[in-house]
């Protein structure tokens, strides 16, 4: 298992490098002079030269990339143009909020999704199944920003249960986390349900019944365990859904976080901040996928062997 | 008489799963196969799963590229002929597959499946000729001509297999390879198909390579039987001849005779077939052979014998002249 | 020990089984033989009480095990019977084991449920059982996952699993079909030994007349959801009375048979949605008369312990065409 | 790095009944409405009537008016054109490109396949919305960025799906049979493999169109989608969110339009999947 984990981690390195190349190339792909993109217009030539040297823009792309990577591994992500502060500092201030939101949303999707999926599978094709699956359909199709706004209107404005926006009080995370988690929950519920149903048709489940194991034990111990594998695959593949959803929802609820930071930076064309926050979000997706893969391998012995051949 | 098919030292190694720069592990599926097939003959190939019998058929049909040896069809070396050069020859050798359920494209009608060979070969047929051809082929395999318009999922397994046979007959071949054509059919249907194959051979003057795991069936149908184990031929014996190789003997002993008076319950062979990734250096059967000696583990026995009966075993009694 | 009488089962409006009668005694191997679609596996599921799993139910008749009626048994008591006194062996060793659980504990489960053993005792018993199945190095194999084992070993594990609860009746549904010839023989040999050694009753479901000839004491031949003939194995092979049994035996190639003598049976097994009237074999039967289309034949005894469900059974004896 | 794509084909729900038919009819209406919007919209989408700004729904303006006094109903109808065309164009591009790459990779196999697939899998590191934001950062806001972002974001999905279909079909016996007659790669790929692979990919493309509509709307909501004065559902909500408390109907209607169309697409797509599955089962048994 440890060997598998290390192999997985090593396999991630080239991906990480490609991601850094893409993020690095960002300022060069933007139409116009990179210098113009790195500073406010109207600055004097001396400043331009200084910046040009600082970024090594007079050197070749490869050298520039290596220099940029050199800074990156030391935790230097450059300086924000608008706020004139190190990007790393800005990210540090925001990352906690994003982690809290993402983590809660993930937990919400997984727990509620699995419970809903198991319930639906147990009542296959009956009213409870139809109701839950319709709800799941709605959950995965309603635009999250719209839902967020409606929830603000209802829970924050009409009922006044939670703050409208911001992140000053802990209750402020409830609505955003629910909004983000709902889409994930819907997917988890659908996959759990179908995995339970498909597994129940397999020969070894017939044999479990034939051994005299009770239906309840089969459902909760054996089938659920099998259903969790595709659920983990889904969650690790669609971790982007949570990360991406957080970006949107942070913006809707005016919550601090990497997503708000990124969107504001795009609006202000603040490229160092865009680079930094994009990189962090991409890393979050990569790590999420890795954790999902490892959990899957821990559960399913076949998985560990599959990738070796 | 010139053999219709002659195979010399034929071998095939599958590349393992694709790596980043090509294949890594290699899988030895077939090695050092030598035999000749004479016009009008039915040669059976038997062995357990993974013995390379299906691979052998696909090599001869040039569905796989042989890695060693030569294949001669009617005297022509076809081992490495290009697809275009092979195209006209393909009319003369064809194959029928095991799984009738997937051997016809589900989107085709029976008529389309039957005329696909002409289309691929670039034989232009007028509408009337096409209809006549379809009727002729369906009649050959004793199917109702009204079936031409149906899709394969409307047919039973036995009917689909008949369509597969008719399709193989479309271009007028001389040699047909059958890969377990009755393995997924019920015995009552199998018997019909087997009788059909015998009738077709008589009427159309065909030669068969018949692959099966069913010893009794092969014994009924074939003139000679080739026994394979781990990609090698261990014995080629005429119909009804007593087996000499310990593996052939074991296979025969393990087959269930449909007669309660002949009961055999002594299975001396233990274990299962090893993987083709690591073929032993000596005799492939050494690990499971009840008679095994040190020589067997060290040296691979060659296939020796006269034109009728040949055995690859150090310990097999010398072949008495059979005639 | 097990007596099935006039069993009929239903799936919504369809009745894939109707009029299934047979019995198995202690120490006996009964072969339940038939082609695909004859209802063999359905019969096994009925005896195991697992029909609801596939959406069916018993609509008529009785299944008695040691005098106890099973068709009306409540689920909790049935569950104690399943895996305890009646055990099942399934066809495909590749899919019959839970791929995510080590094989040892899968065997343990039966002993723990039905014999009340604790984990340690169950483990010891399981390793012994595995060794009895001639699994080499049983203590090590105990901790392996199914995908690490060959087909033959997996089937031995499935058999061990069935024996874990110390059953009296074993139902084996095509236990060797997915295996190679030599392994098949090994497994059958093992099953026969176990029956003799433990005085079990074995219901062996198969399509292979060869296997029946080699392993069984008595045979019940099924066609389209009915038992058409049953009797001692020697009688069935030497003096088959039902035209279907005779045709089936004629389909098997034997050494020394001349070309063109393999008969085959014209037509195909009817689908359960569209069953013929009267005797279900009459559209394919070479001897059918008008009455066969109208009357459902009752089982009549033609000899001691030899029953045939054919209207012509009395008239036609072994020398008929 | 991504072990395997969870097959969208697996997500069959309960037996659908008539829902797919209703959903299909709703989709037809939606497309018709988008197409006919210049003729059926009660007001021009850009006609400002500042005197009637922020009016609640009334007989004159069924869906109310926005902060410039523009008719919300008319803008929702015109917005349907933008949203649907962006989604359809981007998914068509993504799907056809993905099918081409996937078919070739699946057919050829080997190292080519591994390298191309690894490159395509890289896109998983950037979830749709991040990819879209990245492109907007490079190309600036507008429909082009949106189309490109959606096309790239779903490319991996279509490639993987087509590839796995082709790989599975390649093992089917009927392909070997065609090879036996001497069929070349063109015949195999175009006559045997692709026709059998197309149906599920097209259904998934349809389902993904729903996701594309959502993504287009999200970008619009950030003010990065179709630029004013072109009406789009997301764009309407972007400006409407500032008046959330005063004029909630401005965001209510476009949001409902998005939700309704995405739900209809999903219901219809699920229905088609079930139908395909039933057909397939009938064929294989």
XYZ file of N, CA and C in Angstrom, chain D residues 62-280:
657
model
N -45.058 40.549 -18.132
C -45.401 39.331 -17.372
C -44.343 38.954 -16.357
N -43.090 39.153 -16.719
C -42.002 38.770 -15.820
C -41.409 39.990 -15.105
N -42.002 41.164 -15.263
C -41.475 42.376 -14.642
C -40.450 43.068 -15.527
N -39.826 44.094 -14.989
C -38.794 44.820 -15.736
C -37.537 44.924 -14.896
N -36.384 45.171 -15.575
C -35.127 45.266 -14.834
C -34.789 46.717 -14.502
N -33.552 46.951 -14.079
C -33.226 48.291 -13.577
C -33.243 49.363 -14.665
N -33.195 48.922 -15.944
C -33.297 49.902 -17.029
C -34.704 49.924 -17.609
N -35.618 49.223 -16.985
C -36.973 49.177 -17.491
C -37.129 48.276 -18.701
N -36.187 47.336 -18.900
C -36.331 46.416 -20.026
C -37.212 45.239 -19.608
N -37.942 44.721 -20.567
C -38.897 43.657 -20.280
C -38.153 42.340 -20.012
N -38.343 41.766 -18.814
C -37.585 40.570 -18.436
C -37.965 39.364 -19.303
N -39.269 39.228 -19.603
C -39.708 38.107 -20.431
C -39.003 38.131 -21.798
N -38.984 39.298 -22.411
C -38.341 39.389 -23.722
C -36.871 39.046 -23.620
N -36.228 39.516 -22.556
C -34.807 39.248 -22.411
C -34.550 37.749 -22.135
N -35.462 37.119 -21.390
C -35.299 35.672 -21.159
C -35.404 34.927 -22.488
N -36.366 35.344 -23.334
C -36.540 34.674 -24.630
C -35.318 34.865 -25.515
N -34.837 36.117 -25.584
C -33.650 36.356 -26.397
C -32.411 35.691 -25.778
N -32.399 35.680 -24.452
C -31.266 35.045 -23.761
C -31.163 33.576 -24.098
N -32.303 32.935 -24.339
C -32.304 31.518 -24.689
C -31.473 31.290 -25.939
N -31.548 32.241 -26.891
C -30.753 32.100 -28.119
C -29.274 32.037 -27.771
N -28.827 33.020 -26.983
C -27.407 33.077 -26.636
C -26.995 31.794 -25.920
N -27.730 31.479 -24.842
C -27.329 30.331 -24.020
C -27.305 29.057 -24.836
N -28.392 28.808 -25.576
C -28.469 27.560 -26.322
C -27.425 27.507 -27.423
N -27.212 28.626 -28.135
C -26.263 28.531 -29.239
C -24.848 28.346 -28.706
N -24.498 29.051 -27.628
C -23.156 28.856 -27.065
C -22.983 27.393 -26.645
N -23.987 26.874 -25.933
C -23.880 25.493 -25.450
C -23.805 24.515 -26.620
N -24.674 24.687 -27.615
C -24.710 23.726 -28.716
C -23.430 23.770 -29.540
N -22.968 24.993 -29.858
C -21.753 25.109 -30.662
C -20.578 24.480 -29.914
N -20.422 24.831 -28.651
C -19.253 24.334 -27.926
C -19.295 22.824 -27.769
N -20.487 22.283 -27.472
C -20.569 20.835 -27.295
C -20.365 20.119 -28.631
N -20.876 20.699 -29.712
C -20.654 20.063 -31.012
C -19.165 19.993 -31.314
N -18.477 21.108 -31.069
C -17.034 21.126 -31.326
C -16.347 20.078 -30.460
N -16.654 20.127 -29.163
C -16.011 19.229 -28.214
C -16.288 17.775 -28.570
N -17.548 17.496 -28.872
C -17.952 16.118 -29.128
C -17.314 15.599 -30.411
N -17.318 16.409 -31.476
C -16.759 15.865 -32.717
C -15.252 15.685 -32.602
N -14.597 16.660 -31.957
C -13.155 16.531 -31.777
C -12.835 15.316 -30.891
N -13.583 15.214 -29.786
C -13.360 14.099 -28.861
C -13.598 12.761 -29.528
N -14.636 12.695 -30.368
C -14.911 11.431 -31.048
C -13.782 11.077 -32.007
N -13.279 12.094 -32.713
C -12.200 11.812 -33.663
C -10.954 11.320 -32.915
N -10.548 12.066 -31.894
C -9.337 11.669 -31.156
C -9.543 10.323 -30.481
N -10.708 10.187 -29.822
C -10.979 8.949 -29.086
C -11.017 7.742 -30.014
N -11.626 7.922 -31.198
C -11.728 6.799 -32.125
C -10.336 6.379 -32.585
N -9.503 7.377 -32.909
C -8.170 7.036 -33.397
C -7.338 6.395 -32.283
N -7.353 7.011 -31.109
C -6.580 6.445 -29.985
C -7.049 5.029 -29.668
N -8.366 4.857 -29.603
C -8.901 3.547 -29.260
C -8.555 2.515 -30.325
N -8.540 2.945 -31.579
C -8.291 1.998 -32.660
C -6.808 1.653 -32.754
N -5.952 2.687 -32.644
C -4.516 2.475 -32.807
C -3.900 1.832 -31.563
N -4.248 2.369 -30.393
C -3.705 1.821 -29.148
C -2.216 2.091 -29.002
N -1.575 1.389 -28.065
C -0.126 1.482 -27.899
C 0.328 2.819 -27.325
N 1.590 3.135 -27.522
C 2.155 4.350 -26.934
C 1.467 5.631 -27.417
N 1.080 5.679 -28.694
C 0.377 6.869 -29.195
C -0.807 7.163 -28.300
N -1.591 6.114 -28.095
C -2.780 6.224 -27.269
C -2.428 6.733 -25.874
N -1.411 6.132 -25.275
C -1.065 6.522 -23.902
C -0.672 7.985 -23.802
N 0.174 8.447 -24.744
C 0.624 9.835 -24.663
C -0.511 10.806 -24.920
N -1.300 10.534 -25.969
C -2.399 11.454 -26.274
C -3.385 11.500 -25.113
N -3.708 10.325 -24.564
C -4.668 10.305 -23.470
C -4.115 11.017 -22.236
N -2.822 10.851 -21.988
C -2.230 11.532 -20.831
C -2.347 13.042 -21.012
N -2.090 13.517 -22.239
C -2.189 14.951 -22.498
C -3.620 15.420 -22.271
N -4.563 14.631 -22.757
C -5.962 15.058 -22.627
C -6.422 15.000 -21.176
N -5.898 14.028 -20.445
C -6.274 13.906 -19.035
C -5.823 15.102 -18.211
N -4.809 15.810 -18.700
C -4.334 16.989 -17.968
C -5.464 17.980 -17.696
N -6.431 18.017 -18.625
C -7.484 19.009 -18.450
C -8.300 18.777 -17.175
N -8.195 17.560 -16.601
C -8.948 17.291 -15.379
C -8.450 18.150 -14.213
N -7.186 18.587 -14.275
C -6.652 19.392 -13.176
C -7.369 20.728 -13.065
N -7.905 21.181 -14.192
C -8.637 22.432 -14.147
C -10.110 22.132 -14.337
N -10.887 22.146 -13.259
C -12.317 21.932 -13.399
C -12.870 22.954 -14.397
N -14.001 22.609 -15.019
C -14.591 23.435 -16.071
C -14.468 24.918 -15.773
N -14.906 25.288 -14.580
C -15.017 26.713 -14.295
C -13.634 27.368 -14.227
N -12.649 26.646 -13.699
C -11.292 27.204 -13.637
C -10.716 27.358 -15.036
N -10.967 26.345 -15.873
C -10.493 26.396 -17.246
C -11.106 27.602 -17.953
N -12.391 27.785 -17.715
C -13.075 28.912 -18.341
C -12.470 30.223 -17.852
N -12.230 30.304 -16.551
C -11.657 31.541 -16.004
C -10.260 31.769 -16.571
N -9.494 30.670 -16.709
C -8.145 30.778 -17.279
C -8.219 31.366 -18.685
N -9.161 30.856 -19.482
C -9.277 31.333 -20.861
C -9.763 32.767 -20.907
N -10.677 33.101 -19.994
C -11.147 34.479 -19.947
C -9.986 35.393 -19.589
N -9.124 34.910 -18.666
C -7.970 35.715 -18.280
C -7.068 35.956 -19.477
N -6.997 34.982 -20.380
C -6.125 35.137 -21.539
C -6.810 35.904 -22.658
N -8.011 35.472 -23.011
C -8.667 36.024 -24.200
C -9.600 37.178 -23.888
N -9.832 37.418 -22.618
C -10.804 38.438 -22.263
C -12.199 37.854 -22.277
N -13.165 38.546 -21.643
C -14.525 38.018 -21.551
C -15.198 37.983 -22.916
N -16.246 37.181 -23.021
C -17.008 37.118 -24.264
C -17.378 35.712 -24.625
N -18.224 35.576 -25.637
C -18.740 34.259 -25.996
C -17.657 33.333 -26.537
N -16.639 33.912 -27.215
C -15.591 33.064 -27.780
C -14.868 32.308 -26.672
N -14.480 33.035 -25.640
C -13.806 32.382 -24.510
C -14.690 31.292 -23.940
N -15.979 31.599 -23.816
C -16.895 30.635 -23.227
C -16.963 29.374 -24.085
N -17.143 29.563 -25.387
C -17.242 28.400 -26.279
C -15.973 27.562 -26.195
N -14.841 28.231 -26.261
C -13.568 27.530 -26.230
C -13.403 26.790 -24.900
N -13.740 27.473 -23.808
C -13.579 26.868 -22.483
C -14.434 25.618 -22.366
N -15.703 25.713 -22.810
C -16.585 24.541 -22.696
C -16.059 23.422 -23.585
N -15.626 23.799 -24.797
C -15.142 22.779 -25.717
C -13.951 22.037 -25.123
N -13.018 22.760 -24.531
C -11.838 22.098 -23.951
C -12.222 21.320 -22.695
N -13.083 21.928 -21.882
C -13.415 21.303 -20.598
C -14.016 19.907 -20.783
N -14.835 19.720 -21.822
C -15.501 18.435 -21.959
C -14.829 17.516 -22.970
N -13.712 18.008 -23.534
C -13.014 17.207 -24.542
C -12.588 15.850 -23.977
N -12.016 15.874 -22.766
C -11.520 14.637 -22.158
C -12.648 13.627 -22.017
N -13.806 14.103 -21.584
C -14.939 13.197 -21.378
C -15.331 12.493 -22.673
N -15.467 13.276 -23.760
C -15.890 12.666 -25.029
C -14.804 11.752 -25.588
N -13.545 12.183 -25.445
C -12.463 11.355 -25.949
C -12.446 10.025 -25.220
N -12.500 10.098 -23.884
C -12.452 8.875 -23.073
C -13.615 7.948 -23.407
N -14.788 8.529 -23.510
C -15.972 7.712 -23.750
C -15.879 7.030 -25.115
N -15.539 7.804 -26.152
C -15.434 7.210 -27.483
C -14.356 6.138 -27.492
N -13.233 6.461 -26.867
C -12.119 5.526 -26.846
C -12.531 4.210 -26.197
N -13.215 4.305 -25.064
C -13.571 3.062 -24.374
C -14.594 2.279 -25.206
N -15.494 2.989 -25.867
C -16.454 2.302 -26.746
C -15.724 1.571 -27.870
N -14.805 2.282 -28.517
C -14.087 1.698 -29.649
C -13.266 0.501 -29.188
N -12.615 0.672 -28.037
C -11.784 -0.432 -27.546
C -12.624 -1.671 -27.265
N -13.807 -1.449 -26.684
C -14.670 -2.591 -26.394
C -15.167 -3.223 -27.696
N -15.562 -2.375 -28.645
C -16.093 -2.893 -29.906
C -15.025 -3.631 -30.709
N -13.790 -3.139 -30.586
C -12.699 -3.753 -31.336
C -12.549 -5.235 -30.995
N -12.910 -5.571 -29.766
C -12.783 -6.965 -29.339
C -13.956 -7.819 -29.789
N -14.997 -7.183 -30.338
C -16.172 -7.957 -30.750
C -15.803 -8.859 -31.928
N -16.460 -10.003 -31.962
C -16.129 -10.957 -33.009
C -16.466 -10.442 -34.404
N -17.518 -9.585 -34.495
C -17.890 -9.189 -35.856
C -16.799 -8.368 -36.530
N -15.948 -7.723 -35.725
C -14.824 -6.995 -36.299
C -13.806 -7.987 -36.856
N -13.540 -9.036 -36.107
C -12.627 -10.074 -36.603
C -13.169 -10.692 -37.882
N -14.489 -10.890 -37.913
C -15.087 -11.489 -39.103
C -14.841 -10.586 -40.314
N -15.046 -9.278 -40.146
C -14.797 -8.357 -41.260
C -13.338 -8.419 -41.692
N -12.436 -8.490 -40.713
C -11.013 -8.572 -41.034
C -10.729 -9.822 -41.860
N -11.445 -10.886 -41.539
C -11.257 -12.145 -42.236
C -11.588 -12.035 -43.714
N -12.532 -11.146 -44.050
C -12.875 -10.973 -45.463
C -11.880 -10.055 -46.147
N -10.955 -9.487 -45.359
C -9.947 -8.611 -45.938
C -10.279 -7.138 -45.804
N -11.158 -6.800 -44.854
C -11.547 -5.404 -44.686
C -10.364 -4.577 -44.182
N -10.232 -3.358 -44.690
C -9.163 -2.463 -44.268
C -9.587 -1.584 -43.107
N -8.651 -0.785 -42.578
C -8.939 0.050 -41.415
C -10.118 0.993 -41.638
N -10.251 1.524 -42.857
C -11.333 2.475 -43.103
C -12.682 1.780 -42.938
N -12.812 0.589 -43.516
C -14.065 -0.154 -43.400
C -14.350 -0.484 -41.934
N -13.329 -0.971 -41.244
C -13.522 -1.361 -39.842
C -13.947 -0.155 -39.004
N -13.207 0.934 -39.141
C -13.458 2.089 -38.273
C -14.776 2.765 -38.635
N -15.006 2.978 -39.937
C -16.165 3.769 -40.331
C -17.450 2.949 -40.445
N -17.332 1.679 -40.810
C -18.548 0.896 -40.995
C -18.898 0.047 -39.777
N -17.895 -0.495 -39.096
C -18.189 -1.406 -37.987
C -18.120 -0.708 -36.631
N -17.039 0.056 -36.383
C -16.829 0.577 -35.034
C -17.643 1.845 -34.764
N -17.419 2.879 -35.564
C -18.058 4.152 -35.244
C -19.589 4.091 -35.200
N -20.245 3.483 -36.188
C -21.709 3.472 -36.114
C -22.225 2.852 -34.810
N -21.487 1.881 -34.282
C -21.906 1.260 -33.029
C -21.545 2.101 -31.816
N -20.561 2.993 -31.980
C -20.103 3.778 -30.836
C -20.852 5.096 -30.718
N -21.463 5.541 -31.825
C -21.995 6.898 -31.860
C -23.140 7.125 -30.874
N -24.085 6.205 -30.820
C -25.313 6.472 -30.067
C -25.043 6.898 -28.617
N -24.297 6.113 -27.844
C -24.077 6.543 -26.457
C -23.326 7.868 -26.356
N -22.384 8.098 -27.264
C -21.627 9.351 -27.183
C -22.549 10.536 -27.445
N -23.449 10.373 -28.405
C -24.357 11.476 -28.713
C -25.299 11.740 -27.541
N -25.757 10.678 -26.888
C -26.638 10.900 -25.745
C -25.879 11.626 -24.640
N -24.648 11.203 -24.402
C -23.869 11.891 -23.367
C -23.628 13.335 -23.781
N -23.420 13.569 -25.080
C -23.242 14.945 -25.546
C -24.481 15.757 -25.222
N -25.635 15.137 -25.401
C -26.867 15.853 -25.105
C -26.945 16.191 -23.619
N -26.630 15.198 -22.783
C -26.652 15.452 -21.343
C -25.656 16.546 -20.987
N -24.509 16.529 -21.645
C -23.479 17.503 -21.321
C -23.885 18.902 -21.755
N -24.760 18.990 -22.770
C -25.248 20.299 -23.161
C -25.882 21.006 -21.963
N -26.524 20.240 -21.105
C -27.070 20.814 -19.878
C -25.985 21.449 -19.036
N -24.887 20.718 -18.847
C -23.761 21.253 -18.065
C -23.205 22.504 -18.729
N -23.172 22.476 -20.085
C -22.619 23.623 -20.806
C -23.482 24.860 -20.593
N -24.797 24.648 -20.565
C -25.687 25.791 -20.310
C -25.393 26.370 -18.936
N -25.192 25.475 -17.965
C -24.876 25.938 -16.607
C -23.567 26.730 -16.590
N -22.576 26.216 -17.289
C -21.264 26.865 -17.279
C -21.344 28.230 -17.960
N -22.071 28.265 -19.070
C -22.235 29.521 -19.790
C -22.897 30.540 -18.877
N -23.910 30.078 -18.144
C -24.626 30.984 -17.256
C -23.729 31.459 -16.122
N -22.893 30.550 -15.599
C -22.011 30.940 -14.499
C -21.043 32.034 -14.948
N -20.459 31.837 -16.132
C -19.550 32.863 -16.648
C -20.285 34.167 -16.877
N -21.513 34.058 -17.396
C -22.324 35.249 -17.585
C -22.552 35.953 -16.262
N -22.796 35.145 -15.237
C -23.049 35.698 -13.911
C -21.832 36.456 -13.387
N -20.636 35.961 -13.714
C -19.414 36.676 -13.319
C -19.172 37.900 -14.197
N -20.042 38.095 -15.199
C -19.826 39.202 -16.124
C -18.769 38.888 -17.155
N -18.463 37.622 -17.339
C -17.393 37.248 -18.257
C -17.919 36.531 -19.497
N -19.244 36.378 -19.597
C -19.810 35.676 -20.743
C -20.109 36.652 -21.862
N -21.238 36.391 -22.547
C -21.651 37.293 -23.620
C -21.766 38.706 -23.054
N -21.209 39.672 -23.758
C -21.138 41.033 -23.216
C -22.375 41.843 -23.586
N -22.778 42.752 -22.734
C -23.918 43.606 -23.030
C -23.685 44.342 -24.342
N -24.678 44.618 -25.105
C -26.100 44.483 -24.765
C -26.693 43.117 -25.095
N -25.907 42.160 -25.609
C -26.467 40.847 -25.907
C -27.068 40.249 -24.634
N -28.328 39.876 -24.662
C -28.892 39.308 -23.429
C -28.499 37.854 -23.272
N -28.113 37.472 -22.064
C -27.911 36.057 -21.774
C -28.434 35.814 -20.367
N -28.810 34.578 -20.103
C -29.430 34.275 -18.804
C -28.484 34.605 -17.655
N -27.229 34.190 -17.809
C -26.267 34.455 -16.739
C -26.036 35.943 -16.577
N -25.898 36.636 -17.715
C -25.654 38.071 -17.662
C -26.782 38.813 -16.971
N -28.030 38.390 -17.240
C -29.185 39.047 -16.612
C -29.109 38.900 -15.098
N -28.647 37.737 -14.658
C -28.610 37.506 -13.216
C -27.462 38.259 -12.586
N -26.411 38.466 -13.378
C -25.280 39.213 -12.867
C -25.720 40.608 -12.467
N -26.416 41.306 -13.393
C -26.852 42.647 -13.044
C -27.989 42.580 -12.038
N -28.802 41.508 -12.136
C -29.950 41.401 -11.246
C -29.563 41.149 -9.805
N -28.401 40.524 -9.585
C -28.059 40.161 -8.211
C -27.824 41.400 -7.339
N -27.519 42.525 -8.018
C -27.338 43.746 -7.210
C -28.670 44.270 -6.699
N -29.738 43.867 -7.363
C -31.067 44.321 -6.942
C -31.836 43.171 -6.308
N -31.079 42.235 -5.743
C -31.674 41.018 -5.208
C -32.875 41.296 -4.317
N -32.709 42.277 -3.407
C -33.764 42.494 -2.408
C -34.898 43.334 -2.958
N -34.555 44.252 -3.890
C -35.593 45.150 -4.402
C -36.397 44.486 -5.522
N -35.698 43.781 -6.420
C -36.405 43.234 -7.589
C -36.000 41.788 -7.819
N -36.388 40.881 -6.912
C -35.933 39.484 -7.023
C -36.369 38.825 -8.324
N -37.463 39.318 -8.961
C -37.913 38.659 -10.183
C -36.885 38.750 -11.306
N -36.020 39.759 -11.239
C -35.023 39.888 -12.309
C -34.088 38.676 -12.336
N -33.772 38.129 -11.168
C -32.937 36.925 -11.176
C -33.779 35.648 -11.183
N -35.015 35.778 -10.706
C -35.838 34.576 -10.572
C -36.082 33.917 -11.933
N -36.491 34.696 -12.940
C -36.923 34.116 -14.211
C -35.785 33.501 -15.010
N -34.676 34.263 -15.212
C -33.602 33.600 -15.973
C -33.096 32.338 -15.274
N -33.020 32.385 -13.931
C -32.573 31.202 -13.185
C -33.512 30.036 -13.409
N -34.814 30.339 -13.351
C -35.796 29.274 -13.566
C -35.676 28.725 -14.977
N -35.391 29.607 -15.940
C -35.246 29.157 -17.325
C -34.065 28.197 -17.436
N -32.959 28.551 -16.779
C -31.785 27.679 -16.813
C -32.136 26.325 -16.204
N -32.678 26.381 -14.973
C -32.988 25.141 -14.261
C -33.928 24.285 -15.093
N -34.971 24.908 -15.647
C -35.965 24.132 -16.403
C -35.325 23.488 -17.618
N -34.500 24.253 -18.344
C -33.945 23.643 -19.560
C -32.961 22.538 -19.210
N -32.155 22.731 -18.145
C -31.185 21.694 -17.806
C -31.901 20.435 -17.307
N -32.946 20.630 -16.515
C -33.699 19.469 -16.032
C -34.328 18.734 -17.215
N -34.902 19.501 -18.153
C -35.537 18.861 -19.313
C -34.511 18.065 -20.106
N -33.341 18.655 -20.306
C -32.297 17.955 -21.061
C -31.932 16.650 -20.368
N -31.760 16.718 -19.052
C -31.365 15.519 -18.314
C -32.438 14.439 -18.347
N -33.684 14.846 -18.146
C -34.764 13.854 -18.161
C -34.856 13.186 -19.519
N -34.777 14.018 -20.574
C -34.883 13.471 -21.908
C -33.702 12.536 -22.196
N -32.502 13.010 -21.846
C -31.304 12.202 -22.083
C -31.367 10.876 -21.345
N -31.805 10.919 -20.077
C -31.924 9.674 -19.302
C -32.872 8.710 -19.991
N -33.976 9.264 -20.502
C -34.954 8.430 -21.185
C -34.340 7.742 -22.396
N -33.566 8.520 -23.167
C -32.937 7.945 -24.354
C -31.947 6.858 -23.937
N -31.197 7.128 -22.852
C -30.237 6.129 -22.358
C -30.935 4.826 -22.006
N -32.047 4.945 -21.283
C -32.777 3.738 -20.893
C -33.224 2.990 -22.139
N -33.735 3.762 -23.128
C -34.202 3.129 -24.357
C -33.060 2.397 -25.059
N -31.905 3.061 -25.130
C -30.737 2.438 -25.766
C -30.334 1.178 -25.030
N -30.356 1.275 -23.706
C -29.934 0.161 -22.868
C -30.851 -1.037 -23.068
N -32.152 -0.749 -23.115
C -33.131 -1.814 -23.314
C -32.859 -2.496 -24.645
N -32.586 -1.666 -25.672
C -32.321 -2.185 -26.998
C -31.085 -3.089 -26.986
N -30.052 -2.589 -26.266
C -28.804 -3.319 -26.213
C -29.009 -4.663 -25.518
